[in-house]
GROMACS .gro file of C-alpha atoms in nm:
model
  432
    1UNK     CA    1  -3.546   5.807   0.176
    2UNK     CA    2  -3.435   5.828   0.540
    3UNK     CA    3  -3.702   5.571   0.644
    4UNK     CA    4  -3.572   5.328   0.359
    5UNK     CA    5  -3.214   5.386   0.468
    6UNK     CA    6  -3.298   5.333   0.825
    7UNK     CA    7  -3.467   5.002   0.735
    8UNK     CA    8  -3.187   4.881   0.542
    9UNK     CA    9  -2.949   4.957   0.820
   10UNK     CA   10  -3.149   4.786   1.065
   11UNK     CA   11  -3.158   4.466   0.849
   12UNK     CA   12  -2.770   4.503   0.785
   13UNK     CA   13  -2.732   4.535   1.157
   14UNK     CA   14  -2.941   4.232   1.237
   15UNK     CA   15  -2.766   4.008   0.965
   16UNK     CA   16  -2.419   4.097   1.090
   17UNK     CA   17  -2.540   4.016   1.451
   18UNK     CA   18  -2.664   3.686   1.340
   19UNK     CA   19  -2.328   3.631   1.142
   20UNK     CA   20  -2.111   3.725   1.437
   21UNK     CA   21  -2.337   3.531   1.671
   22UNK     CA   22  -2.280   3.213   1.455
   23UNK     CA   23  -1.909   3.278   1.440
   24UNK     CA   24  -1.886   3.304   1.814
   25UNK     CA   25  -1.977   2.955   1.877
   26UNK     CA   26  -1.705   2.705   1.768
   27UNK     CA   27  -1.800   2.336   1.773
   28UNK     CA   28  -1.532   2.107   1.898
   29UNK     CA   29  -1.299   1.911   1.656
   30UNK     CA   30  -1.052   1.623   1.683
   31UNK     CA   31  -0.769   1.900   1.671
   32UNK     CA   32  -0.945   2.135   1.896
   33UNK     CA   33  -1.168   1.952   2.124
   34UNK     CA   34  -1.221   2.223   2.387
   35UNK     CA   35  -1.099   2.217   2.743
   36UNK     CA   36  -1.380   2.022   2.887
   37UNK     CA   37  -1.618   1.738   2.794
   38UNK     CA   38  -1.959   1.838   2.601
   39UNK     CA   39  -2.154   1.572   2.770
   40UNK     CA   40  -2.044   1.575   3.135
   41UNK     CA   41  -1.902   1.923   3.165
   42UNK     CA   42  -1.593   1.777   3.341
   43UNK     CA   43  -1.265   1.937   3.240
   44UNK     CA   44  -0.999   1.758   3.049
   45UNK     CA   45  -0.621   1.723   3.143
   46UNK     CA   46  -0.328   1.694   2.899
   47UNK     CA   47  -0.097   1.506   3.150
   48UNK     CA   48  -0.350   1.288   3.345
   49UNK     CA   49  -0.304   1.480   3.678
   50UNK     CA   50  -0.559   1.431   3.963
   51UNK     CA   51  -0.844   1.679   3.982
   52UNK     CA   52  -0.994   1.846   4.310
   53UNK     CA   53  -1.186   1.540   4.378
   54UNK     CA   54  -0.882   1.318   4.387
   55UNK     CA   55  -0.983   1.132   4.068
   56UNK     CA   56  -0.751   1.118   3.787
   57UNK     CA   57  -0.893   1.338   3.516
   58UNK     CA   58  -0.941   1.212   3.154
   59UNK     CA   59  -0.646   1.294   2.947
   60UNK     CA   60  -0.701   1.451   2.615
   61UNK     CA   61  -0.363   1.523   2.434
   62UNK     CA   62  -0.274   1.786   2.182
   63UNK     CA   63  -0.329   1.654   1.819
   64UNK     CA   64  -0.240   1.809   1.497
   65UNK     CA   65  -0.349   1.539   1.274
   66UNK     CA   66  -0.202   1.213   1.156
   67UNK     CA   67   0.200   1.245   1.157
   68UNK     CA   68   0.386   1.206   0.829
   69UNK     CA   69   0.515   0.869   0.781
   70UNK     CA   70   0.853   0.824   0.607
   71UNK     CA   71   0.829   0.786   0.234
   72UNK     CA   72   0.451   0.781   0.228
   73UNK     CA   73   0.232   0.967  -0.029
   74UNK     CA   74  -0.110   1.048   0.037
   75UNK     CA   75  -0.379   0.871  -0.194
   76UNK     CA   76  -0.710   1.037  -0.206
   77UNK     CA   77  -0.975   0.782  -0.236
   78UNK     CA   78  -1.288   0.776  -0.422
   79UNK     CA   79  -1.507   0.570  -0.682
   80UNK     CA   80  -1.317   0.377  -0.922
   81UNK     CA   81  -1.372   0.096  -1.174
   82UNK     CA   82  -1.141  -0.187  -1.115
   83UNK     CA   83  -1.048  -0.452  -1.371
   84UNK     CA   84  -0.816  -0.520  -1.659
   85UNK     CA   85  -0.844  -0.269  -1.958
   86UNK     CA   86  -0.623  -0.509  -2.162
   87UNK     CA   87  -0.758  -0.778  -2.374
   88UNK     CA   88  -0.765  -1.115  -2.179
   89UNK     CA   89  -0.513  -1.292  -2.376
   90UNK     CA   90  -0.499  -1.577  -2.122
   91UNK     CA   91  -0.883  -1.609  -2.086
   92UNK     CA   92  -0.844  -1.600  -1.709
   93UNK     CA   93  -1.160  -1.385  -1.652
   94UNK     CA   94  -1.036  -1.325  -1.318
   95UNK     CA   95  -1.056  -0.930  -1.298
   96UNK     CA   96  -1.359  -0.826  -1.490
   97UNK     CA   97  -1.463  -0.454  -1.437
   98UNK     CA   98  -1.677  -0.346  -1.128
   99UNK     CA   99  -1.725  -0.018  -0.961
  100UNK     CA  100  -1.597   0.020  -0.605
  101UNK     CA  101  -1.509   0.269  -0.363
  102UNK     CA  102  -1.149   0.295  -0.181
  103UNK     CA  103  -1.108   0.491   0.115
  104UNK     CA  104  -0.811   0.748   0.131
  105UNK     CA  105  -0.481   0.576   0.234
  106UNK     CA  106  -0.104   0.620   0.225
  107UNK     CA  107   0.143   0.425   0.006
  108UNK     CA  108   0.522   0.434  -0.037
  109UNK     CA  109   0.631   0.648  -0.319
  110UNK     CA  110   0.895   0.373  -0.403
  111UNK     CA  111   0.939   0.017  -0.384
  112UNK     CA  112   1.140  -0.093  -0.075
  113UNK     CA  113   1.502  -0.092  -0.182
  114UNK     CA  114   1.821  -0.306  -0.095
  115UNK     CA  115   1.936  -0.035   0.151
  116UNK     CA  116   1.618  -0.053   0.340
  117UNK     CA  117   1.634  -0.437   0.357
  118UNK     CA  118   1.998  -0.427   0.487
  119UNK     CA  119   1.886  -0.177   0.754
  120UNK     CA  120   1.612  -0.420   0.857
  121UNK     CA  121   1.873  -0.713   0.872
  122UNK     CA  122   2.096  -0.467   1.075
  123UNK     CA  123   1.845  -0.417   1.345
  124UNK     CA  124   1.704  -0.779   1.327
  125UNK     CA  125   2.028  -0.946   1.415
  126UNK     CA  126   2.073  -0.712   1.721
  127UNK     CA  127   1.712  -0.700   1.856
  128UNK     CA  128   1.580  -1.051   1.734
  129UNK     CA  129   1.875  -1.281   1.731
  130UNK     CA  130   2.038  -1.503   1.462
  131UNK     CA  131   1.740  -1.726   1.369
  132UNK     CA  132   1.513  -1.420   1.307
  133UNK     CA  133   1.800  -1.277   1.084
  134UNK     CA  134   1.845  -1.591   0.897
  135UNK     CA  135   1.461  -1.606   0.818
  136UNK     CA  136   1.467  -1.247   0.702
  137UNK     CA  137   1.761  -1.283   0.443
  138UNK     CA  138   1.632  -1.274   0.093
  139UNK     CA  139   1.675  -1.574  -0.119
  140UNK     CA  140   1.969  -1.433  -0.369
  141UNK     CA  141   1.968  -1.757  -0.552
  142UNK     CA  142   1.641  -1.640  -0.723
  143UNK     CA  143   1.884  -1.494  -0.967
  144UNK     CA  144   2.034  -1.818  -1.056
  145UNK     CA  145   1.959  -1.998  -1.400
  146UNK     CA  146   2.138  -2.320  -1.527
  147UNK     CA  147   2.190  -2.176  -1.867
  148UNK     CA  148   2.262  -1.823  -1.791
  149UNK     CA  149   2.557  -1.641  -1.621
  150UNK     CA  150   2.382  -1.442  -1.354
  151UNK     CA  151   2.644  -1.513  -1.081
  152UNK     CA  152   2.751  -1.142  -1.028
  153UNK     CA  153   2.365  -1.086  -0.926
  154UNK     CA  154   2.361  -1.356  -0.701
  155UNK     CA  155   2.675  -1.244  -0.508
  156UNK     CA  156   2.629  -0.860  -0.533
  157UNK     CA  157   2.266  -0.749  -0.602
  158UNK     CA  158   2.169  -0.720  -0.236
  159UNK     CA  159   2.489  -0.588  -0.075
  160UNK     CA  160   2.698  -0.403  -0.318
  161UNK     CA  161   2.662  -0.024  -0.260
  162UNK     CA  162   2.592   0.030  -0.635
  163UNK     CA  163   2.264  -0.143  -0.594
  164UNK     CA  164   2.157   0.041  -0.280
  165UNK     CA  165   1.855   0.205  -0.435
  166UNK     CA  166   1.745  -0.066  -0.632
  167UNK     CA  167   1.417  -0.280  -0.538
  168UNK     CA  168   1.502  -0.579  -0.296
  169UNK     CA  169   1.384  -0.895  -0.449
  170UNK     CA  170   1.404  -1.251  -0.335
  171UNK     CA  171   1.149  -1.149  -0.085
  172UNK     CA  172   0.850  -1.376  -0.008
  173UNK     CA  173   0.517  -1.252   0.084
  174UNK     CA  174   0.576  -1.372   0.451
  175UNK     CA  175   0.906  -1.183   0.468
  176UNK     CA  176   0.734  -0.869   0.354
  177UNK     CA  177   0.469  -0.887   0.620
  178UNK     CA  178   0.730  -0.932   0.888
  179UNK     CA  179   0.900  -0.622   0.738
  180UNK     CA  180   0.591  -0.419   0.783
  181UNK     CA  181   0.559  -0.512   1.144
  182UNK     CA  182   0.927  -0.416   1.214
  183UNK     CA  183   0.897  -0.086   1.036
  184UNK     CA  184   0.590   0.002   1.231
  185UNK     CA  185   0.757  -0.053   1.556
  186UNK     CA  186   1.063   0.128   1.445
  187UNK     CA  187   0.892   0.444   1.321
  188UNK     CA  188   0.654   0.470   1.619
  189UNK     CA  189   0.944   0.436   1.855
  190UNK     CA  190   1.135   0.692   1.691
  191UNK     CA  191   0.826   0.922   1.681
  192UNK     CA  192   0.758   0.845   2.050
  193UNK     CA  193   1.127   0.946   2.169
  194UNK     CA  194   1.092   1.266   1.972
  195UNK     CA  195   0.750   1.382   2.066
  196UNK     CA  196   0.625   1.181   2.356
  197UNK     CA  197   0.603   1.257   2.707
  198UNK     CA  198   0.826   1.092   2.986
  199UNK     CA  199   0.630   0.787   3.019
  200UNK     CA  200   0.615   0.735   2.645
  201UNK     CA  201   0.978   0.810   2.579
  202UNK     CA  202   1.058   0.526   2.841
  203UNK     CA  203   0.818   0.292   2.667
  204UNK     CA  204   0.990   0.367   2.337
  205UNK     CA  205   1.327   0.312   2.459
  206UNK     CA  206   1.207  -0.040   2.614
  207UNK     CA  207   1.055  -0.113   2.279
  208UNK     CA  208   0.707  -0.111   2.413
  209UNK     CA  209   0.374  -0.031   2.239
  210UNK     CA  210   0.280   0.341   2.253
  211UNK     CA  211  -0.090   0.393   2.276
  212UNK     CA  212  -0.268   0.525   1.971
  213UNK     CA  213  -0.445   0.780   2.211
  214UNK     CA  214  -0.138   0.960   2.242
  215UNK     CA  215  -0.174   1.097   1.899
  216UNK     CA  216   0.197   1.110   1.831
  217UNK     CA  217   0.238   0.761   1.649
  218UNK     CA  218   0.111   0.613   1.339
  219UNK     CA  219  -0.118   0.327   1.236
  220UNK     CA  220   0.072   0.014   1.118
  221UNK     CA  221   0.267  -0.016   0.780
  222UNK     CA  222   0.112  -0.303   0.597
  223UNK     CA  223   0.093  -0.431   0.234
  224UNK     CA  224  -0.171  -0.269   0.018
  225UNK     CA  225  -0.480  -0.445  -0.083
  226UNK     CA  226  -0.512  -0.537  -0.431
  227UNK     CA  227  -0.777  -0.268  -0.495
  228UNK     CA  228  -0.561  -0.011  -0.322
  229UNK     CA  229  -0.261  -0.097  -0.540
  230UNK     CA  230  -0.454  -0.106  -0.860
  231UNK     CA  231  -0.644   0.224  -0.769
  232UNK     CA  232  -0.310   0.395  -0.684
  233UNK     CA  233  -0.154   0.272  -1.000
  234UNK     CA  234  -0.418   0.398  -1.224
  235UNK     CA  235  -0.408   0.748  -1.059
  236UNK     CA  236  -0.709   0.878  -1.242
  237UNK     CA  237  -0.703   1.198  -1.024
  238UNK     CA  238  -0.503   1.352  -1.302
  239UNK     CA  239  -0.785   1.303  -1.546
  240UNK     CA  240  -1.055   1.488  -1.349
  241UNK     CA  241  -1.246   1.787  -1.473
  242UNK     CA  242  -1.563   1.970  -1.385
  243UNK     CA  243  -1.797   1.772  -1.137
  244UNK     CA  244  -1.693   1.408  -1.089
  245UNK     CA  245  -1.621   1.372  -1.456
  246UNK     CA  246  -1.292   1.211  -1.633
  247UNK     CA  247  -1.178   1.280  -1.977
  248UNK     CA  248  -1.061   0.925  -2.026
  249UNK     CA  249  -0.938   0.604  -1.858
  250UNK     CA  250  -0.592   0.465  -1.873
  251UNK     CA  251  -0.438   0.152  -1.985
  252UNK     CA  252  -0.109   0.216  -1.804
  253UNK     CA  253  -0.031   0.442  -1.496
  254UNK     CA  254   0.019   0.731  -1.741
  255UNK     CA  255  -0.181   0.894  -2.029
  256UNK     CA  256  -0.218   0.754  -2.358
  257UNK     CA  257  -0.195   0.420  -2.500
  258UNK     CA  258   0.182   0.419  -2.565
  259UNK     CA  259   0.459   0.294  -2.355
  260UNK     CA  260   0.672   0.586  -2.452
  261UNK     CA  261   0.679   0.946  -2.337
  262UNK     CA  262   0.486   1.184  -2.579
  263UNK     CA  263   0.628   1.515  -2.431
  264UNK     CA  264   0.926   1.742  -2.427
  265UNK     CA  265   1.305   1.642  -2.446
  266UNK     CA  266   1.217   1.294  -2.332
  267UNK     CA  267   0.970   1.243  -2.618
  268UNK     CA  268   0.990   0.863  -2.733
  269UNK     CA  269   1.144   0.748  -2.413
  270UNK     CA  270   0.993   0.454  -2.253
  271UNK     CA  271   0.788   0.532  -1.936
  272UNK     CA  272   0.891   0.185  -1.761
  273UNK     CA  273   1.133  -0.097  -1.736
  274UNK     CA  274   1.020  -0.422  -1.899
  275UNK     CA  275   1.100  -0.678  -2.163
  276UNK     CA  276   1.034  -0.541  -2.517
  277UNK     CA  277   1.046  -0.859  -2.686
  278UNK     CA  278   1.219  -1.202  -2.701
  279UNK     CA  279   1.592  -1.138  -2.585
  280UNK     CA  280   1.540  -0.773  -2.566
  281UNK     CA  281   1.563  -0.625  -2.211
  282UNK     CA  282   1.698  -0.288  -2.286
  283UNK     CA  283   1.773  -0.187  -2.649
  284UNK     CA  284   2.108  -0.166  -2.830
  285UNK     CA  285   2.430  -0.025  -2.703
  286UNK     CA  286   2.488   0.352  -2.734
  287UNK     CA  287   2.082   0.416  -2.667
  288UNK     CA  288   1.968   0.175  -2.407
  289UNK     CA  289   1.615   0.311  -2.420
  290UNK     CA  290   1.470   0.170  -2.110
  291UNK     CA  291   1.792   0.193  -1.929
  292UNK     CA  292   1.806  -0.134  -1.743
  293UNK     CA  293   1.858  -0.506  -1.835
  294UNK     CA  294   1.750  -0.622  -1.479
  295UNK     CA  295   1.590  -0.394  -1.220
  296UNK     CA  296   1.633  -0.015  -1.211
  297UNK     CA  297   1.670   0.284  -0.966
  298UNK     CA  298   1.362   0.308  -0.771
  299UNK     CA  299   1.321   0.683  -0.877
  300UNK     CA  300   1.367   0.601  -1.246
  301UNK     CA  301   1.097   0.718  -1.483
  302UNK     CA  302   0.847   0.989  -1.420
  303UNK     CA  303   0.593   0.933  -1.120
  304UNK     CA  304   0.219   0.911  -1.178
  305UNK     CA  305  -0.032   1.161  -1.086
  306UNK     CA  306  -0.030   1.046  -0.722
  307UNK     CA  307   0.351   1.087  -0.714
  308UNK     CA  308   0.438   0.706  -0.717
  309UNK     CA  309   0.723   0.572  -0.897
  310UNK     CA  310   0.734   0.249  -1.088
  311UNK     CA  311   0.380   0.139  -1.058
  312UNK     CA  312   0.431  -0.047  -1.398
  313UNK     CA  313   0.762  -0.220  -1.466
  314UNK     CA  314   1.079  -0.269  -1.248
  315UNK     CA  315   0.946  -0.520  -1.009
  316UNK     CA  316   0.600  -0.672  -0.959
  317UNK     CA  317   0.460  -0.620  -0.617
  318UNK     CA  318   0.319  -0.812  -0.340
  319UNK     CA  319  -0.030  -0.713  -0.223
  320UNK     CA  320  -0.241  -0.836   0.082
  321UNK     CA  321  -0.495  -1.043  -0.094
  322UNK     CA  322  -0.546  -1.422  -0.104
  323UNK     CA  323  -0.589  -1.502  -0.474
  324UNK     CA  324  -0.930  -1.638  -0.605
  325UNK     CA  325  -1.033  -1.593  -0.975
  326UNK     CA  326  -1.385  -1.487  -0.876
  327UNK     CA  327  -1.283  -1.240  -0.605
  328UNK     CA  328  -1.417  -0.962  -0.841
  329UNK     CA  329  -1.781  -1.070  -0.792
  330UNK     CA  330  -1.755  -1.199  -0.434
  331UNK     CA  331  -1.605  -0.905  -0.250
  332UNK     CA  332  -1.755  -0.589  -0.099
  333UNK     CA  333  -1.771  -0.285  -0.322
  334UNK     CA  334  -1.629  -0.064  -0.031
  335UNK     CA  335  -1.263  -0.123   0.042
  336UNK     CA  336  -1.269  -0.473  -0.098
  337UNK     CA  337  -1.016  -0.726  -0.001
  338UNK     CA  338  -0.981  -1.093   0.054
  339UNK     CA  339  -0.756  -1.186   0.338
  340UNK     CA  340  -0.682  -1.488   0.543
  341UNK     CA  341  -0.893  -1.341   0.830
  342UNK     CA  342  -0.627  -1.266   1.075
  343UNK     CA  343  -0.716  -0.884   1.088
  344UNK     CA  344  -1.088  -0.960   1.153
  345UNK     CA  345  -1.230  -0.981   1.488
  346UNK     CA  346  -1.288  -1.287   1.685
  347UNK     CA  347  -1.661  -1.283   1.653
  348UNK     CA  348  -1.795  -1.618   1.552
  349UNK     CA  349  -2.044  -1.475   1.321
  350UNK     CA  350  -1.784  -1.323   1.105
  351UNK     CA  351  -1.679  -1.493   0.799
  352UNK     CA  352  -1.283  -1.533   0.845
  353UNK     CA  353  -1.197  -1.784   0.592
  354UNK     CA  354  -1.107  -1.687   0.228
  355UNK     CA  355  -1.252  -2.007   0.095
  356UNK     CA  356  -1.576  -1.941   0.254
  357UNK     CA  357  -1.742  -1.926  -0.096
  358UNK     CA  358  -1.576  -2.215  -0.235
  359UNK     CA  359  -1.789  -2.471  -0.048
  360UNK     CA  360  -1.493  -2.655   0.106
  361UNK     CA  361  -1.569  -2.585   0.468
  362UNK     CA  362  -1.856  -2.667   0.721
  363UNK     CA  363  -2.011  -2.365   0.919
  364UNK     CA  364  -1.761  -2.462   1.220
  365UNK     CA  365  -1.463  -2.443   0.977
  366UNK     CA  366  -1.416  -2.819   0.943
  367UNK     CA  367  -1.257  -2.895   0.587
  368UNK     CA  368  -1.477  -3.114   0.369
  369UNK     CA  369  -1.226  -3.302   0.167
  370UNK     CA  370  -1.251  -3.317  -0.219
  371UNK     CA  371  -1.590  -3.129  -0.224
  372UNK     CA  372  -1.430  -2.783  -0.273
  373UNK     CA  373  -1.390  -2.587  -0.589
  374UNK     CA  374  -1.001  -2.555  -0.515
  375UNK     CA  375  -0.850  -2.888  -0.390
  376UNK     CA  376  -0.480  -2.866  -0.394
  377UNK     CA  377  -0.450  -3.198  -0.213
  378UNK     CA  378  -0.603  -3.383  -0.511
  379UNK     CA  379  -0.377  -3.185  -0.755
  380UNK     CA  380  -0.645  -3.028  -0.944
  381UNK     CA  381  -0.538  -2.667  -0.890
  382UNK     CA  382  -0.250  -2.454  -0.771
  383UNK     CA  383  -0.499  -2.233  -0.564
  384UNK     CA  384  -0.529  -2.255  -0.189
  385UNK     CA  385  -0.551  -2.036   0.113
  386UNK     CA  386  -0.169  -1.948   0.083
  387UNK     CA  387  -0.128  -1.827  -0.270
  388UNK     CA  388  -0.122  -1.434  -0.271
  389UNK     CA  389  -0.168  -1.209  -0.545
  390UNK     CA  390   0.111  -0.982  -0.707
  391UNK     CA  391   0.041  -0.687  -0.920
  392UNK     CA  392   0.230  -0.481  -1.205
  393UNK     CA  393   0.487  -0.597  -1.452
  394UNK     CA  394   0.852  -0.640  -1.383
  395UNK     CA  395   1.179  -0.602  -1.572
  396UNK     CA  396   1.123  -0.946  -1.704
  397UNK     CA  397   0.768  -0.916  -1.833
  398UNK     CA  398   0.625  -0.804  -2.171
  399UNK     CA  399   0.404  -0.492  -2.207
  400UNK     CA  400   0.097  -0.679  -2.137
  401UNK     CA  401   0.161  -0.712  -1.777
  402UNK     CA  402   0.227  -0.320  -1.735
  403UNK     CA  403  -0.161  -0.253  -1.703
  404UNK     CA  404  -0.260  -0.236  -1.339
  405UNK     CA  405  -0.575  -0.438  -1.391
  406UNK     CA  406  -0.365  -0.772  -1.469
  407UNK     CA  407  -0.312  -0.997  -1.180
  408UNK     CA  408  -0.118  -1.312  -1.112
  409UNK     CA  409  -0.046  -1.523  -0.793
  410UNK     CA  410   0.216  -1.719  -0.626
  411UNK     CA  411   0.274  -1.910  -0.288
  412UNK     CA  412   0.315  -1.673   0.004
  413UNK     CA  413   0.642  -1.849   0.108
  414UNK     CA  414   0.797  -1.821  -0.256
  415UNK     CA  415   1.022  -1.562  -0.399
  416UNK     CA  416   1.162  -1.451  -0.737
  417UNK     CA  417   1.380  -1.217  -0.898
  418UNK     CA  418   1.079  -1.017  -1.022
  419UNK     CA  419   0.886  -0.955  -0.723
  420UNK     CA  420   0.941  -0.683  -0.461
  421UNK     CA  421   0.688  -0.476  -0.263
  422UNK     CA  422   0.592  -0.145  -0.105
  423UNK     CA  423   0.414  -0.043   0.202
  424UNK     CA  424   0.066   0.125   0.264
  425UNK     CA  425  -0.120   0.266   0.562
  426UNK     CA  426  -0.466   0.379   0.648
  427UNK     CA  427  -0.553   0.736   0.693
  428UNK     CA  428  -0.680   0.738   1.027
  429UNK     CA  429  -0.964   0.958   1.160
  430UNK     CA  430  -1.097   1.015   0.814
  431UNK     CA  431  -1.428   0.926   0.653
  432UNK     CA  432  -1.313   0.945   0.298
   0.00000   0.00000   0.00000
């Protein structure tokens, strides 16, 4: 009995020793890189001071992970079936179902509102001058109609305080892109002034770029890709169970096949702001069911399972992609997007033109007149490299367009009273 006991004790002692030994070695991570290089053995520095050899040591700053960006919600990525779940009543055949993987990213929980755009205009006039300010002004005449009395919206919708937290409209795709650039600079300069060292605070006050290596600034705000937007709108994370299984898909950004809330005190209430039928934008007086004849408060209606508000209804939203009807079969199945190439490297071997599959350019980029599938100059199409996709239904759309898989397009320099936008951002330093 004692021999068996001693043998068991010895085995237990060895197991504990191995366990403690393995716990003693801690491999470096991005958050805890250690005090010296694992390849050269040379010590790091946090402030860039010179070492004993007179050389400036390699600086590795403290890093606690990507900072929280204002208004952003984390969207965990994964496998997803993109495509329209609605009947293709227009016979467009431009968003057939296909399986893709979308990496994790961040997205604004709300649409960009009038108050946010007025803030942008305020700083634009101070920092960039009158011309930039004028180019950033929304087109308020988008509310105008010859046979409708919408004059109050033309004069008041953008600037009257009562509309502060309603989505900004009259914004073109190009204007939305400029807002993303401005917002990135403002947020990062603010972060640098709060958390940076002396040199970084000086750069921030001067409006200079803060290095990403500092770990205190964010990647750029940008428009979401079409795949990201559609993935985030469906929010199927709420239908998961067991091991990578889902109970059901979704026609809209919420459960079920109805546009009304099936639960609790709000049972029967609409879950989005949309046009219910010809001439019916809100219901009848005394019980305005969807609550709005035009746009609605950006926090109206329950958020989807990612915590995003108004991913159906209120306003449609610009996304990054250039429109092509066959993008669903052309694009990559990992983080798909169809851009104008401006974000790609200058490697001449990279395909930077969104029309490269349309047969309208030679390998060196020279246009081939009239031989392409999309030739706007010959008036046989409205599609070219300057039309952009917009997603989601608006206050002026019928329920068909509430489904995230539906897609439409418009010239990138055009604006309407039904299209707004929200920003997105990559999740840096992540492999999923």
